[in-house]
Coordinates of C-alpha atoms and ligand atoms in Angstrom, one line a residue:
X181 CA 81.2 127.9 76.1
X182 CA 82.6 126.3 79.0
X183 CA 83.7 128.4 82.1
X184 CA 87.3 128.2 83.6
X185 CA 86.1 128.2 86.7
X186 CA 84.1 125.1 88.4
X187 CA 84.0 121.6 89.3
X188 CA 83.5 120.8 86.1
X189 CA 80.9 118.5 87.1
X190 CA 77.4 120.2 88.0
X191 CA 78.2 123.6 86.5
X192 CA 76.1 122.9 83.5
X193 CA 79.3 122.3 81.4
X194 CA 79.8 120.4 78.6
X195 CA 79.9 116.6 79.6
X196 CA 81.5 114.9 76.4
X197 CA 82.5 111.5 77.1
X198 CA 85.8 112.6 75.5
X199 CA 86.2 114.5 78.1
X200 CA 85.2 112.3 81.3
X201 CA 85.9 110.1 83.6
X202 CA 83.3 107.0 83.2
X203 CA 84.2 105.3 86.4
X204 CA 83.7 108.2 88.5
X205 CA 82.4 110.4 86.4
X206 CA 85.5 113.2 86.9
X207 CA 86.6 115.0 83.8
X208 CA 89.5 113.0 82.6
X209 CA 92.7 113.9 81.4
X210 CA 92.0 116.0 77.9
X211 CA 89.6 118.1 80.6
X212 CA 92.6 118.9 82.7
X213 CA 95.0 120.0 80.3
X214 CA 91.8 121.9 79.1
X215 CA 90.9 123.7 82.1
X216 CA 94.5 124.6 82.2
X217 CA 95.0 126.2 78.9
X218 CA 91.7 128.0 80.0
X219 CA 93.2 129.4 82.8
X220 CA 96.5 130.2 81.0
X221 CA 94.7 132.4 78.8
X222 CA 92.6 134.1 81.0
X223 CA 95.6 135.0 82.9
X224 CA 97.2 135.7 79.6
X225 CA 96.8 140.3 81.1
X226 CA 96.8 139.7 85.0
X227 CA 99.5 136.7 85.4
X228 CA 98.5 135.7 89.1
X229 CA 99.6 132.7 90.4
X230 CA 97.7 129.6 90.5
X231 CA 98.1 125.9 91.8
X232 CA 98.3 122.6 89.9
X233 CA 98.3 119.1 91.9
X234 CA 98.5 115.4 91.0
X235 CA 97.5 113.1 94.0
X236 CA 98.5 109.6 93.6
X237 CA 96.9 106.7 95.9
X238 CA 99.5 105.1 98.0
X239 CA 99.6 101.3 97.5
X240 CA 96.4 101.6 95.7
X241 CA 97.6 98.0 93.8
X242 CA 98.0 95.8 97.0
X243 CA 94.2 96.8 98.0
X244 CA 92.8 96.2 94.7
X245 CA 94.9 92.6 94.7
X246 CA 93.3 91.7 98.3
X247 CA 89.4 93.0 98.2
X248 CA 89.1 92.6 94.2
X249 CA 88.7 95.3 91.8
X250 CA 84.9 95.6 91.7
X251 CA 86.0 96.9 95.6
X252 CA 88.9 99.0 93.9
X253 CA 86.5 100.4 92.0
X254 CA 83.8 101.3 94.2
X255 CA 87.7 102.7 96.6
X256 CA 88.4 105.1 93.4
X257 CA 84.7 106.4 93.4
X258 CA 84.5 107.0 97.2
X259 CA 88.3 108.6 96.4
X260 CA 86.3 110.7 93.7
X261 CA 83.5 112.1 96.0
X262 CA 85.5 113.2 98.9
X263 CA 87.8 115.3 96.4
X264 CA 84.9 116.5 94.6
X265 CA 83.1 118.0 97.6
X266 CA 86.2 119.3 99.3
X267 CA 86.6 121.5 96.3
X268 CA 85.3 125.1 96.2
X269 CA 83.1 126.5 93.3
X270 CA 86.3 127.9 91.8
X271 CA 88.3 124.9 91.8
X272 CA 88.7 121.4 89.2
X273 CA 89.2 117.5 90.1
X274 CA 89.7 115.5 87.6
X275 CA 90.8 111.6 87.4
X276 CA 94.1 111.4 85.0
X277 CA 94.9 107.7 85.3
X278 CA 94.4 104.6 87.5
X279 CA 94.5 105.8 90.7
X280 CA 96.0 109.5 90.1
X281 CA 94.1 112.4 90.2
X282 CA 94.9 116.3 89.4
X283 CA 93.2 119.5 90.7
X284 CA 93.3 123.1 89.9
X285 CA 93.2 125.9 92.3
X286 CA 92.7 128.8 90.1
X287 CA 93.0 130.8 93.7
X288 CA 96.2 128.8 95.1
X289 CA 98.5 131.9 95.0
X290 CA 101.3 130.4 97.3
X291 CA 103.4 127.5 97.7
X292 CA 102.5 127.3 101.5
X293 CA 98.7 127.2 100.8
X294 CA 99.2 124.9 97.6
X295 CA 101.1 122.3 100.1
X296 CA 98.5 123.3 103.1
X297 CA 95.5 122.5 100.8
X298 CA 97.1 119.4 99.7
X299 CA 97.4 118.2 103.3
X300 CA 93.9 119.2 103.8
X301 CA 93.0 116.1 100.4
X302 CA 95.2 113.6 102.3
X303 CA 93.6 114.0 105.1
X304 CA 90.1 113.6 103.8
X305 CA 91.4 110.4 102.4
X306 CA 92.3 109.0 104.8
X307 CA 89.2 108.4 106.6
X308 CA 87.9 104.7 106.2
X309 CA 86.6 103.9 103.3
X310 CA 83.8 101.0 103.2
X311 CA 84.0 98.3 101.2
X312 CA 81.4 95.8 101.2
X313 CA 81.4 95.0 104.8
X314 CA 85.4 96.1 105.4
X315 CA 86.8 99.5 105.6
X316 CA 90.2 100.2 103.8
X317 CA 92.6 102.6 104.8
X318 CA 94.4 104.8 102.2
X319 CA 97.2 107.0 102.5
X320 CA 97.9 109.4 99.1
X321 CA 100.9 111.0 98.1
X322 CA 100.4 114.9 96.0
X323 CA 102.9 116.5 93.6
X324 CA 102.0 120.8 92.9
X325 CA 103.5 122.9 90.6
X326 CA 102.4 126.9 91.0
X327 CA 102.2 128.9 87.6
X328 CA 104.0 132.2 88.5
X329 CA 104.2 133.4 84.6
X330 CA 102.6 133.1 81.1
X331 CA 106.2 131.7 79.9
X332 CA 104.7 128.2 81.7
X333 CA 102.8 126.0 79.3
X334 CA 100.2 123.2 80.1
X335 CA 102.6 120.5 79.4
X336 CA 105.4 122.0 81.9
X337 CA 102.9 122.5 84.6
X338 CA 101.6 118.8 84.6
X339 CA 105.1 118.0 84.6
X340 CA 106.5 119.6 87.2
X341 CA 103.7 118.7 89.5
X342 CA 104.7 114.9 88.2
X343 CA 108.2 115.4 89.1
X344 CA 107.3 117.1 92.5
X345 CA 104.9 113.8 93.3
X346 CA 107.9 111.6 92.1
X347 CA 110.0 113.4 95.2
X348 CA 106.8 112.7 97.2
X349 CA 106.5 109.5 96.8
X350 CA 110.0 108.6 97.3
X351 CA 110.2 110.6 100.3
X352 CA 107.1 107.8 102.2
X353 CA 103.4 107.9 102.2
X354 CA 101.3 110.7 102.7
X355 CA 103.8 113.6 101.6
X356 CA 103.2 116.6 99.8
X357 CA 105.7 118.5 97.8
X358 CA 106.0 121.5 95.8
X359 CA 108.0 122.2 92.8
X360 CA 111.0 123.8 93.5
X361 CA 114.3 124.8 91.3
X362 CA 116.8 122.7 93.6
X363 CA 114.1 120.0 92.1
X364 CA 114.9 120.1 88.7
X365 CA 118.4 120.4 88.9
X366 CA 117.9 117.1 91.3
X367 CA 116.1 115.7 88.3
X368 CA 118.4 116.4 85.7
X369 CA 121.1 115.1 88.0
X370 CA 119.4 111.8 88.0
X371 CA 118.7 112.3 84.0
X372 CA 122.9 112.5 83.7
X373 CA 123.3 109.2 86.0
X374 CA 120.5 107.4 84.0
X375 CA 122.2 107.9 81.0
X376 CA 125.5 107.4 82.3
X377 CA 124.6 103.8 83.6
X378 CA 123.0 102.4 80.8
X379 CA 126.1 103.3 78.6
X380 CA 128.5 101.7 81.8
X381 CA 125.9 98.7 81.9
X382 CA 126.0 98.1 78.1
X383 CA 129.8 98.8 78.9
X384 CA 130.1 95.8 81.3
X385 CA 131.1 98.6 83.5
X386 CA 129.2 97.8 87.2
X387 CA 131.6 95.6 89.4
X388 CA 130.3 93.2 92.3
X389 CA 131.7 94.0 95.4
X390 CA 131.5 91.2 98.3
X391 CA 131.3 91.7 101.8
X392 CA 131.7 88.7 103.6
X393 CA 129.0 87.1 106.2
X394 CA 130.2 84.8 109.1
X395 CA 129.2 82.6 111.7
X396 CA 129.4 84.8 114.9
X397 CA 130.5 82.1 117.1
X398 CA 133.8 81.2 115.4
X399 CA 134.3 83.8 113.2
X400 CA 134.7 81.6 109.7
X401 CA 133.0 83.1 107.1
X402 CA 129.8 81.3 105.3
X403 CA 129.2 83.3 102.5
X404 CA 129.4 86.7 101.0
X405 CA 126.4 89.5 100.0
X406 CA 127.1 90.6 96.4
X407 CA 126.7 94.8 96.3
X408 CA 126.9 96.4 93.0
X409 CA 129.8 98.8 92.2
X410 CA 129.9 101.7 89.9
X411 CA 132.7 104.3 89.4
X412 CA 131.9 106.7 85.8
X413 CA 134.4 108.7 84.5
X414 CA 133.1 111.7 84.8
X415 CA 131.0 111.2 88.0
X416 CA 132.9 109.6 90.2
X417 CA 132.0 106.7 92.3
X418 CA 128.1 106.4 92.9
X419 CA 127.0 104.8 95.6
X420 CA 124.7 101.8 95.3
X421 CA 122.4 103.5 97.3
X422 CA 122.1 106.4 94.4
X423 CA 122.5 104.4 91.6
X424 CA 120.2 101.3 92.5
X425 CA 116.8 103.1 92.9
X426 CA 117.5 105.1 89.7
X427 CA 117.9 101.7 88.2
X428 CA 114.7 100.5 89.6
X429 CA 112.8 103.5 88.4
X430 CA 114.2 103.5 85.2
X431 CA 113.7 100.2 84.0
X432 CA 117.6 99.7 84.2
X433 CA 117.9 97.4 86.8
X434 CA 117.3 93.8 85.0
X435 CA 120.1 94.6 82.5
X436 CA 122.5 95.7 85.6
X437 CA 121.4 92.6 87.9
X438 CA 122.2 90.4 85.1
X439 CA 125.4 91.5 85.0
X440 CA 126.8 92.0 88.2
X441 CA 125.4 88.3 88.5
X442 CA 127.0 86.6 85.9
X443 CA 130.9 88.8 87.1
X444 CA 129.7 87.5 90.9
X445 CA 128.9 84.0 89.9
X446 CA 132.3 83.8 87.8
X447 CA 134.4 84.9 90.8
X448 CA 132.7 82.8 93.3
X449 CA 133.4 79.9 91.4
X450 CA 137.0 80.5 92.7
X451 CA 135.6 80.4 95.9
X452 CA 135.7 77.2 98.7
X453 CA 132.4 75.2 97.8
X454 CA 130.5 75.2 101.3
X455 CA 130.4 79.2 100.8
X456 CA 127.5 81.0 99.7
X457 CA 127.1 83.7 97.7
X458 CA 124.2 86.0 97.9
X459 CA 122.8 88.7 95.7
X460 CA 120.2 91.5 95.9
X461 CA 116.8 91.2 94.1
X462 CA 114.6 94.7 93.8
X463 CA 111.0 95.0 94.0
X464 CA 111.0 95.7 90.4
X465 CA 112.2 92.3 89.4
X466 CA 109.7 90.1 91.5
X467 CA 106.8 91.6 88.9
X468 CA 108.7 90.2 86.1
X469 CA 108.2 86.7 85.3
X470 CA 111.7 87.0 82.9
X471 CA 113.6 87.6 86.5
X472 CA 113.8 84.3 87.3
X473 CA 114.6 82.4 83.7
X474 CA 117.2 84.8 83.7
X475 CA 118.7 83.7 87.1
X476 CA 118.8 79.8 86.0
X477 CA 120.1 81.5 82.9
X478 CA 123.3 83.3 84.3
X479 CA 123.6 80.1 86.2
X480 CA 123.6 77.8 83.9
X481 CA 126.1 80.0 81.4
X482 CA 128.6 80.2 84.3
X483 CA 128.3 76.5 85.8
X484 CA 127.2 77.7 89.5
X485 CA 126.3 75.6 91.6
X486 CA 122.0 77.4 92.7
X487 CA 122.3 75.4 95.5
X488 CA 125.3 78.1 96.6
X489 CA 122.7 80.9 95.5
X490 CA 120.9 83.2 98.2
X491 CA 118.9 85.4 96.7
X492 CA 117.7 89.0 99.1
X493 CA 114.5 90.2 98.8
X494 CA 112.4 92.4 100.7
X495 CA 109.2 93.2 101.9
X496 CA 108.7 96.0 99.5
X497 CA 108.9 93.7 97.1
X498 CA 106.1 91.0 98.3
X499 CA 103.9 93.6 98.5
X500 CA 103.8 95.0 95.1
X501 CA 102.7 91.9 93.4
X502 CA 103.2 88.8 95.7
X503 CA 101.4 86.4 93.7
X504 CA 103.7 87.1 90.9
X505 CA 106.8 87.3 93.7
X506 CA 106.0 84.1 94.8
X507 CA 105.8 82.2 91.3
X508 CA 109.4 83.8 90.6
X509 CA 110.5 82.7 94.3
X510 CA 109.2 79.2 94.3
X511 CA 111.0 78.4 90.3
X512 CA 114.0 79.4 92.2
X513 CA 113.1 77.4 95.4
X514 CA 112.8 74.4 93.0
X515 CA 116.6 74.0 91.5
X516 CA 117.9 74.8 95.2
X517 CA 118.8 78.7 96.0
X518 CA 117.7 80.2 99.0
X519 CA 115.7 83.0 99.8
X520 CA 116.4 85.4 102.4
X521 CA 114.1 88.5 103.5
X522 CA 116.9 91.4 103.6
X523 CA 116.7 94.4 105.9
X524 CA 114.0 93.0 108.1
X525 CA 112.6 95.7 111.1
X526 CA 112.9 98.6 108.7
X527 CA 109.7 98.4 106.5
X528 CA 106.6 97.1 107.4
X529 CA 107.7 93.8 109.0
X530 CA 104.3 92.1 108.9
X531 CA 104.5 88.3 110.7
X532 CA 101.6 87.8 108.6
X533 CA 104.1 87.6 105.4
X534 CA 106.4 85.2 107.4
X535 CA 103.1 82.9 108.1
X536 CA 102.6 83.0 104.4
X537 CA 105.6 83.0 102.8
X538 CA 108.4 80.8 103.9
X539 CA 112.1 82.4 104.2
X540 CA 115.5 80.2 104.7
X541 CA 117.0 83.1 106.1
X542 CA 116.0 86.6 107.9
X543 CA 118.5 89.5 107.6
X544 CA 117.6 91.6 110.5
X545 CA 118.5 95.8 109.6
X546 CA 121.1 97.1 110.6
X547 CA 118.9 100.1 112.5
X548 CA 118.6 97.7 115.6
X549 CA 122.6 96.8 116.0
X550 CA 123.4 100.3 116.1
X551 CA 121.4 101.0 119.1
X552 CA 121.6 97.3 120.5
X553 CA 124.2 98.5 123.5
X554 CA 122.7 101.1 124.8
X555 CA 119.3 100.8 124.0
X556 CA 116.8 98.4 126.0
X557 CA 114.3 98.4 122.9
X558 CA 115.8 97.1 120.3
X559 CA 117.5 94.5 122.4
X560 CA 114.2 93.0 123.3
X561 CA 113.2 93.5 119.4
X562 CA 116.4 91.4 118.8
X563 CA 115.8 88.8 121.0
X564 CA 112.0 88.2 120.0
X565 CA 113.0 88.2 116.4
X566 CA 115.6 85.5 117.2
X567 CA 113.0 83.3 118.8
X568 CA 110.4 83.6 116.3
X569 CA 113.3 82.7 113.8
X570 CA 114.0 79.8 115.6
X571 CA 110.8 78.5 115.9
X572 CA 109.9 79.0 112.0
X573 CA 113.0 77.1 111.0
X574 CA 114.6 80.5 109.5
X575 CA 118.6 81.2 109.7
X576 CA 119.7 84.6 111.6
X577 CA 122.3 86.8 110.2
X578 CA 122.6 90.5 112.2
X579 CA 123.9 93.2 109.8
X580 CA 125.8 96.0 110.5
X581 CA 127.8 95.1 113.1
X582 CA 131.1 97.4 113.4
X583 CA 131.9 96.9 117.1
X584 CA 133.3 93.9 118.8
X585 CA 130.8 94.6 122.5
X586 CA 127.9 94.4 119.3
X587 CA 128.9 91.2 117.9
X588 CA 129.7 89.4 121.7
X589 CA 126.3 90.8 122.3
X590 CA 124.8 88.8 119.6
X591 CA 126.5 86.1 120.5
X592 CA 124.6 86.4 123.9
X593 CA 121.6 86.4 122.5
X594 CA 122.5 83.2 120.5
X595 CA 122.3 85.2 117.3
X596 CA 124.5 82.6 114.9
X597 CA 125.0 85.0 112.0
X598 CA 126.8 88.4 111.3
X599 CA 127.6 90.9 108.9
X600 CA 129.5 94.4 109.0
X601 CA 132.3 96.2 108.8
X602 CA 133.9 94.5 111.8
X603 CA 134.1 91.1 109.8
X604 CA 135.2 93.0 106.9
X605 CA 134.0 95.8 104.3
X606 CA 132.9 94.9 100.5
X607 CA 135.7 94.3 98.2
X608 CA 136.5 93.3 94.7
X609 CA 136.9 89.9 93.4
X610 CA 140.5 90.0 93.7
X611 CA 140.8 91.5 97.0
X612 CA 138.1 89.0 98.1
X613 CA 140.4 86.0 97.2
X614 CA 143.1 87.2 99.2
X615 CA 140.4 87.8 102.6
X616 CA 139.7 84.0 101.8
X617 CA 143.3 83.3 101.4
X618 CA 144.1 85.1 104.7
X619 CA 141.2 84.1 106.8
X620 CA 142.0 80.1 105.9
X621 CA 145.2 80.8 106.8
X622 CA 146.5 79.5 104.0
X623 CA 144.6 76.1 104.5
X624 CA 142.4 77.2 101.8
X625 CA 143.4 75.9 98.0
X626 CA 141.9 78.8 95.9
X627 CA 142.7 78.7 92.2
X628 CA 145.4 81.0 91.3
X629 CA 143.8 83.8 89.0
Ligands
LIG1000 P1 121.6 95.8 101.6 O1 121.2 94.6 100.7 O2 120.9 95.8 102.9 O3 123.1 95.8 101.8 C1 123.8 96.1 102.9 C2 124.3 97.5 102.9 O4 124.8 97.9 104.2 C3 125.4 97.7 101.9 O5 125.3 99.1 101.4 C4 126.7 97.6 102.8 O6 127.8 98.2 102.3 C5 126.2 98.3 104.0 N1 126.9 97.8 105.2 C6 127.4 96.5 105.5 N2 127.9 96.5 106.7 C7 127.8 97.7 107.2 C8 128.2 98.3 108.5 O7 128.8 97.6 109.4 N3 127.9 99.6 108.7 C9 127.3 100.3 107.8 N4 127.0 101.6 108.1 N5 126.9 99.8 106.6 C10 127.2 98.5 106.3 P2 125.5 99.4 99.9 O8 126.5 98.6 99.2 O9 125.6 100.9 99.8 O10 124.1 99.0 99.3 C11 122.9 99.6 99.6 C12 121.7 98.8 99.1 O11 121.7 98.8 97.7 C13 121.7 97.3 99.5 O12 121.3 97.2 100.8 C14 120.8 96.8 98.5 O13 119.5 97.0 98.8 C15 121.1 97.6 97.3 N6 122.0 96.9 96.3 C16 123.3 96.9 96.3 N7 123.8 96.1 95.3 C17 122.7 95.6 94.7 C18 122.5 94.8 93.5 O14 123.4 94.2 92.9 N8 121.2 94.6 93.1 C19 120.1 95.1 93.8 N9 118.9 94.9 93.4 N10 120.3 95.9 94.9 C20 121.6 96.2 95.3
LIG1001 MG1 121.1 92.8 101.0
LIG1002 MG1 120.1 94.6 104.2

């Protein structure tokens, strides 16, 4: 008879390889959910609360890429010895996929301890682990759920500690939440959106917008930054900023990219030939090898010109996979579009990714132009990212410049790109035909459409 209570491992328990881990020697999933139903019985008289937790290693992939995964390995056994000795002879660890793992605190009775005892497992993480001769730092995000009633089953404990750990880890590194209500309405808000964009992508229904990019000197525009549009009947108008990272996450974002590139490449056809046109890539899409055939696809289908083609990228989305990134990148490379890394000084801005991978173009993040008047800083972060820029070849353009002082300030600092509200906000197709139109000065011969 196994007891509720215990690590599971040395309390003489059953040790079915059903039921374990054989990398680490954790119970595995089944034992979890076991251990839970156990506890969900025993409480079936006296329903006091108790805490549930998923821990998920953060960036666990990139370090298994760079030291190999016989050092991943021997990273998720290490992982699997601290958790185990920082648990008390009442409480469970368990491994429940790759690099998650779930624990039970049969005495958790309160949110504040659950989140306080989760800090406490980050924190024992986070010392160095060894491998081989290195050390590896690891940061690790947790997701708790607290059974308050016997109305709560297994299943809807696991899953509300998943959907507090998706809020962790989209909320940084190293964050702990706890199940709340506001939670699940959040994530049946983003259920109604899902559903809602894959029937308004099927639809044809996300519009490019275009927001145009100029030379700062004399003001002429050079291209335009493609951002995805999305108004739904009954929602409203969603921003991109909503609406693209439920995309991502929901495996919705190829389909959507697909389209909005095909409407963009079909209006900038219209366009003067010298101007670019560039267009977003997520992380998502530089782990699939289809990303790129679709690209030459959509341009091939619409007759533009990849040499007119920038495509945005950022760091996020090197370091998921960059050996895949880079084999997507470089078939683009070959027929002639450009890459650019977007939103550069916001994320982890390593120079060792600009030593190995070579960029035509650096977008530098809007977070420094906001502050760039008044702020010392991140006018000497400016001005050092302008001169490594020029000395690696790369093309500048600033974004988010809404004031005139920013943009002469640029100038200043021989900055020779710009994008913002100042030269102009995105716009429809249409309305981007008549900005060229007016901007030309009539000099411009656009096809009527
Ligand atoms: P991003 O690529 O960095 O795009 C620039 C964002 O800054 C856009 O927000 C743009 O509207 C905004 N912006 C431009 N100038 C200014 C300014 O002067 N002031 C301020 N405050 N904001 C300015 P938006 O359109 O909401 O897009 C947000 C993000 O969503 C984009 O950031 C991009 O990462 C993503 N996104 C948009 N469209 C697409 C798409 O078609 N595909 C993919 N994968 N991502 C997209
Ligand atoms: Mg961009
Ligand atoms: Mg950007």
């Amino acid at each position: 008879m196994q007891t509720t209570f215990g690590t599971g491992q040395a309390t003489g328990e059953s040790t079915d390889l059903a039921f374990t881990d054989p990398l680490t020697g954790l119970g595995n999933h089944r034992r979890f959910f076991d251990k839970i139903d156990r506890l969900i019985s025993d409480r079936a008289d006296d329903p006091a609360p108790f805490t549930v937790g998923i821990l998920d290693l953060d960036g666990f992939k990139p370090i298994n890429d760079l030291f190999g995964h016989k050092a991943g390995d021997e990273i998720l056994i290490q992982v699997a010895m601290r958790l185990r000795a920082s648990m008390d002879s009442h409480s469970t660890v368990c491994r429940i996929g790759a690099d998650e793992y779930a624990f039970l605190y049969p005495m958790v009775f309160s949110e504040e301890a659950a989140a306080e005892k989760s800090r406490t497992l980050i924190e024992i993480l986070s010392a160095p682990h060894d491998v081989g001769e290195r050390t590896a730092r690891l940061s690790a995000s947790v997701g708790c759920s607290m059974f308050y009633s016997g109305d709560e089953t297994t299943e809807i404990l696991v899953s509300k500690a998943e959907t507090a750990l998706y809020h962790a880890k989209r909320s940084g590194r190293g964050r702990v939440v706890v199940y709340s209500r506001e939670m699940e309405e959040a994530a049946k808000r983003v259920t109604r959106i899902e559903q809602a964009l894959r029937r308004a992508v099927s639809a044809g229904e996300v519009e490019p917008h275009f927001q145009p990019i100029v030379d700062l000197r004399t003001r002429r525009i050079i291209g335009f930054e493609t951002l995805a549009r999305w108004t739904d009947g009954d929602l409203g108008s969603v921003p991109a900023t909503v609406f693209i990272p439920i995309a991502e996450e929901r495996g919705i974002i190829g389909p959507l990219s697909q389209l909005v590139l095909r409407k963009a490449a079909e209006a900038a056809r219209s366009w003067p030939k010298d101007l670019f046109l560039s267009f977003n890539l997520s992380p998502s899409q530089l782990v699939d090898q289809n990303t790129g055939l679709h690209i030459l696809a959509t341009l091939d289908r619409t007759g533009f010109d990849p040499r007119r083609l920038e495509i945005e990228i950022t760091e996020t989305g090197l370091m998921n996979d960059p050996a895949s990134a880079e084999k997507i990148v470089e078939n683009l490379r070959r027929v002639g579009i450009r890459v650019a890394l977007d939103d550069f000084g916001t994320g982890q801005s390593s120079l060792g990714r600009l030593r190995e991978f070579h960029f035509d173009k650096l977008k530098i993040d809007r977070a420094f132009v906001s502050s760039i008047l008044d702020d010392r800083p991140s006018e000497h972060i400016i001005r050092a990212i302008l001169a490594m820029c020029e000395g690696l070849g790369m093309d500048v353009v600033t974004e988010g410049i809404e004031q005139e002082a920013q943009a002469e300030r640029l100038v200043q600092f021989g900055c020779a790109g710009g994008q913002g509200f100042l030269f102009g906000r995105p716009v429809d197709a249409d309305a981007t035909l008549g900005y060229l139109r007016d901007s030309f000065r009539g000099a411009l011969r656009v096809k009527a459409i």
